[in-house]
Amino acid sequence: MQQIKHRFQSFEEYLSYDDGSDQLYELFNGELIEMLPESGINVQIANRLFLIFVTIVGINRVRGHGLELEVRGEPRNRYPDLTIIRQEHIQQLAKRNTIRLEMLPPLLVVEVVSPGELQRDRDFIAKRSQYQDCGIPEYWIIDPETQTILVLELVDKTYTEIGNFACNDLVISPQFSQLNLKASQIFDAVNQA
């Protein structure tokens, strides 16, 4: 990640920043950190899930990697690989694709783990803690390396493991009971590459 030399005193100041590009940044200790592009495998998995969730909630409520979440701690924002937003978010996100802390949280965030120990810790520990703090009801951690999908549900302000699904396991989603998805359907994209 490349660091951009500019200090922001507040999240509001950051939100008003525009460098004229489509580059995504995390705000870490008042400085911008340029986000690297996702791996092809991560994009394939997120795209496959995008299409599945569109059939359940409609295209307007499924957001890809460009959706920004304001979070507490450092960095001050995150870009989940996939997010299922609430109906009221559609209008709120019309001008800027950022869910602020004062807004209701999205229903589901999904992270596809990138290779490397730092990335694993970020998804399994740091993001889990930040998403839990935001009150996001459901968090999925998809691990292409182990080919598992960890589904977490917020119970009494703490994430509880619903299951760690693999192979032909049917993925259980507390928020989307109509989901009819086997873990293997997600990893077919990886296995065929």
Tab-separated table of C-alpha atoms in Angstrom:
chain	number	residue	atom	x	y	z
A	1	MET	CA	0.000	0.000	0.000
A	2	GLN	CA	1.218	3.446	-0.878
A	3	GLN	CA	0.760	6.259	1.596
A	4	ILE	CA	-0.437	9.655	0.314
A	5	LYS	CA	1.045	12.620	2.181
A	6	HIS	CA	-1.939	14.656	3.339
A	7	ARG	CA	-3.246	14.922	6.905
A	8	PHE	CA	-6.938	15.003	7.670
A	9	GLN	CA	-8.156	16.294	11.005
A	10	SER	CA	-11.581	14.590	10.788
A	11	PHE	CA	-13.541	12.021	8.850
A	12	GLU	CA	-15.717	14.852	7.497
A	13	GLU	CA	-12.627	16.561	6.065
A	14	TYR	CA	-11.635	13.276	4.443
A	15	LEU	CA	-15.130	12.885	2.938
A	16	SER	CA	-14.804	16.244	1.199
A	17	TYR	CA	-11.441	15.281	-0.368
A	18	ASP	CA	-11.441	14.536	-4.091
A	19	ASP	CA	-8.231	13.839	-5.976
A	20	GLY	CA	-10.089	13.477	-9.269
A	21	SER	CA	-9.452	9.732	-9.507
A	22	ASP	CA	-11.460	6.609	-8.738
A	23	GLN	CA	-8.737	5.406	-6.340
A	24	LEU	CA	-9.939	4.007	-2.993
A	25	TYR	CA	-8.168	5.031	0.215
A	26	GLU	CA	-8.252	3.939	3.834
A	27	LEU	CA	-7.916	6.768	6.335
A	28	PHE	CA	-5.295	5.685	8.872
A	29	ASN	CA	-4.179	8.105	11.621
A	30	GLY	CA	-5.294	11.058	9.490
A	31	GLU	CA	-3.362	9.937	6.394
A	32	LEU	CA	-4.587	8.276	3.212
A	33	ILE	CA	-3.398	4.771	2.393
A	34	GLU	CA	-3.971	3.777	-1.225
A	35	MET	CA	-5.868	0.499	-1.573
A	36	LEU	CA	-4.343	-2.074	-3.907
A	37	PRO	CA	-6.508	-3.848	-6.500
A	38	GLU	CA	-8.107	-7.132	-5.437
A	39	SER	CA	-6.778	-10.464	-6.729
A	40	GLY	CA	-8.588	-12.107	-9.623
A	41	ILE	CA	-9.748	-14.964	-7.398
A	42	ASN	CA	-11.216	-12.541	-4.854
A	43	VAL	CA	-13.052	-10.690	-7.617
A	44	GLN	CA	-14.417	-13.966	-9.072
A	45	ILE	CA	-15.765	-15.045	-5.688
A	46	ALA	CA	-17.297	-11.624	-4.936
A	47	ASN	CA	-18.887	-11.485	-8.417
A	48	ARG	CA	-20.404	-14.933	-7.974
A	49	LEU	CA	-21.906	-13.898	-4.626
A	50	PHE	CA	-23.091	-10.607	-6.142
A	51	LEU	CA	-25.136	-12.501	-8.734
A	52	ILE	CA	-26.578	-14.879	-6.127
A	53	PHE	CA	-27.676	-12.064	-3.794
A	54	VAL	CA	-29.152	-10.003	-6.648
A	55	THR	CA	-31.721	-12.795	-7.126
A	56	ILE	CA	-32.632	-12.581	-3.421
A	57	VAL	CA	-32.676	-8.830	-2.616
A	58	GLY	CA	-32.498	-7.081	-6.012
A	59	ILE	CA	-29.651	-5.295	-7.731
A	60	ASN	CA	-30.024	-1.994	-5.837
A	61	ARG	CA	-29.251	-3.566	-2.462
A	62	VAL	CA	-26.088	-5.464	-3.414
A	63	ARG	CA	-22.889	-3.417	-3.404
A	64	GLY	CA	-19.419	-4.498	-4.450
A	65	HIS	CA	-15.960	-3.419	-3.306
A	66	GLY	CA	-16.613	0.317	-3.882
A	67	LEU	CA	-18.970	0.666	-0.908
A	68	GLU	CA	-17.226	2.417	1.980
A	69	LEU	CA	-18.056	1.860	5.653
A	70	GLU	CA	-17.092	4.362	8.318
A	71	VAL	CA	-15.795	2.415	11.334
A	72	ARG	CA	-14.283	3.202	14.717
A	73	GLY	CA	-10.581	2.627	15.251
A	74	GLU	CA	-7.858	2.609	12.622
A	75	PRO	CA	-8.299	2.712	9.760
A	76	ARG	CA	-11.458	4.827	9.960
A	77	ASN	CA	-13.042	3.209	6.904
A	78	ARG	CA	-13.321	-0.182	5.241
A	79	TYR	CA	-14.319	-1.436	1.779
A	80	PRO	CA	-15.959	-4.871	2.096
A	81	ASP	CA	-15.789	-7.151	-0.923
A	82	LEU	CA	-19.586	-7.391	-0.872
A	83	THR	CA	-22.260	-5.625	1.167
A	84	ILE	CA	-26.006	-6.115	1.373
A	85	ILE	CA	-27.550	-2.777	2.235
A	86	ARG	CA	-30.967	-1.896	3.625
A	87	GLN	CA	-33.709	-0.398	1.465
A	88	GLU	CA	-33.267	3.035	3.118
A	89	HIS	CA	-29.570	3.043	2.235
A	90	ILE	CA	-30.340	3.273	-1.498
A	91	GLN	CA	-31.439	6.921	-1.183
A	92	GLN	CA	-28.818	7.749	1.469
A	93	LEU	CA	-25.997	6.490	-0.772
A	94	ALA	CA	-27.144	8.327	-3.907
A	95	LYS	CA	-24.494	11.074	-3.567
A	96	ARG	CA	-21.674	9.156	-1.884
A	97	ASN	CA	-21.340	5.390	-1.507
A	98	THR	CA	-20.412	5.648	2.197
A	99	ILE	CA	-22.348	4.244	5.137
A	100	ARG	CA	-21.669	6.532	8.093
A	101	LEU	CA	-21.673	5.462	11.751
A	102	GLU	CA	-24.881	7.413	12.445
A	103	MET	CA	-26.732	5.435	9.740
A	104	LEU	CA	-28.219	1.989	10.271
A	105	PRO	CA	-25.611	-0.693	9.561
A	106	PRO	CA	-25.846	-2.840	6.429
A	107	LEU	CA	-27.399	-6.291	6.847
A	108	LEU	CA	-24.368	-8.266	5.704
A	109	VAL	CA	-20.708	-7.672	4.872
A	110	VAL	CA	-18.509	-10.214	3.125
A	111	GLU	CA	-14.718	-10.267	3.037
A	112	VAL	CA	-12.739	-12.580	0.774
A	113	VAL	CA	-9.383	-13.252	2.441
A	114	SER	CA	-6.337	-12.245	0.401
A	115	PRO	CA	-3.135	-14.333	0.615
A	116	GLY	CA	-0.712	-13.555	3.449
A	117	GLU	CA	-0.731	-13.547	7.252
A	118	LEU	CA	-1.316	-9.784	7.529
A	119	GLN	CA	-4.432	-10.015	5.347
A	120	ARG	CA	-5.735	-13.022	7.281
A	121	ASP	CA	-5.349	-11.172	10.587
A	122	ARG	CA	-7.019	-8.092	9.089
A	123	ASP	CA	-10.134	-10.044	7.999
A	124	PHE	CA	-10.386	-12.492	10.926
A	125	ILE	CA	-9.454	-10.092	13.749
A	126	ALA	CA	-9.386	-6.358	12.931
A	127	LYS	CA	-12.359	-6.168	10.550
A	128	ARG	CA	-14.350	-8.602	12.657
A	129	SER	CA	-13.936	-6.317	15.658
A	130	GLN	CA	-14.787	-3.167	13.689
A	131	TYR	CA	-17.854	-4.676	11.994
A	132	GLN	CA	-19.048	-6.053	15.323
A	133	ASP	CA	-18.657	-2.577	16.847
A	134	CYS	CA	-20.749	-1.097	13.996
A	135	GLY	CA	-23.582	-3.509	14.796
A	136	ILE	CA	-23.557	-5.275	11.414
A	137	PRO	CA	-25.873	-8.270	11.955
A	138	GLU	CA	-23.974	-10.753	9.785
A	139	TYR	CA	-20.351	-11.066	8.630
A	140	TRP	CA	-18.947	-13.671	6.243
A	141	ILE	CA	-15.238	-14.426	5.923
A	142	ILE	CA	-14.561	-16.386	2.757
A	143	ASP	CA	-11.178	-18.080	2.712
A	144	PRO	CA	-10.066	-19.271	-0.752
A	145	GLU	CA	-6.988	-20.962	0.755
A	146	THR	CA	-8.984	-23.322	2.995
A	147	GLN	CA	-12.098	-23.108	0.806
A	148	THR	CA	-14.319	-22.304	3.793
A	149	ILE	CA	-17.003	-19.729	4.516
A	150	LEU	CA	-17.176	-18.581	8.135
A	151	VAL	CA	-20.597	-17.083	8.931
A	152	LEU	CA	-20.859	-14.889	12.014
A	153	GLU	CA	-24.058	-13.494	13.531
A	154	LEU	CA	-24.266	-10.566	15.939
A	155	VAL	CA	-25.827	-11.813	19.181
A	156	ASP	CA	-25.909	-9.453	22.185
A	157	LYS	CA	-23.365	-7.149	20.463
A	158	THR	CA	-20.874	-10.010	19.924
A	159	TYR	CA	-20.253	-12.112	16.829
A	160	THR	CA	-21.174	-15.752	17.309
A	161	GLU	CA	-20.096	-18.430	14.857
A	162	ILE	CA	-23.031	-19.907	12.949
A	163	GLY	CA	-20.779	-22.272	11.046
A	164	ASN	CA	-17.600	-22.721	9.044
A	165	PHE	CA	-18.935	-24.169	5.802
A	166	ALA	CA	-16.962	-26.188	3.243
A	167	CYS	CA	-17.508	-28.532	0.270
A	168	ASN	CA	-21.176	-29.485	-0.069
A	169	ASP	CA	-22.260	-27.837	3.204
A	170	LEU	CA	-25.337	-25.676	2.809
A	171	VAL	CA	-24.377	-22.155	3.929
A	172	ILE	CA	-26.688	-20.954	6.703
A	173	SER	CA	-27.436	-17.234	6.736
A	174	PRO	CA	-29.458	-15.818	9.649
A	175	GLN	CA	-30.365	-12.700	7.630
A	176	PHE	CA	-31.213	-14.518	4.396
A	177	SER	CA	-32.957	-17.794	5.207
A	178	GLN	CA	-34.041	-18.133	1.559
A	179	LEU	CA	-30.389	-18.528	0.517
A	180	ASN	CA	-29.860	-21.913	-1.096
A	181	LEU	CA	-26.090	-22.039	-1.493
A	182	LYS	CA	-23.490	-24.735	-1.050
A	183	ALA	CA	-19.945	-23.651	-0.194
A	184	SER	CA	-18.666	-25.525	-3.239
A	185	GLN	CA	-20.693	-23.236	-5.530
A	186	ILE	CA	-18.554	-20.288	-4.394
A	187	PHE	CA	-15.252	-22.086	-4.778
A	188	ASP	CA	-16.028	-23.472	-8.227
A	189	ALA	CA	-14.728	-20.107	-9.494
A	190	VAL	CA	-11.390	-20.780	-7.783
A	191	ASN	CA	-11.128	-24.435	-8.757
A	192	GLN	CA	-11.791	-23.772	-12.451
A	193	ALA	CA	-9.199	-20.993	-12.726
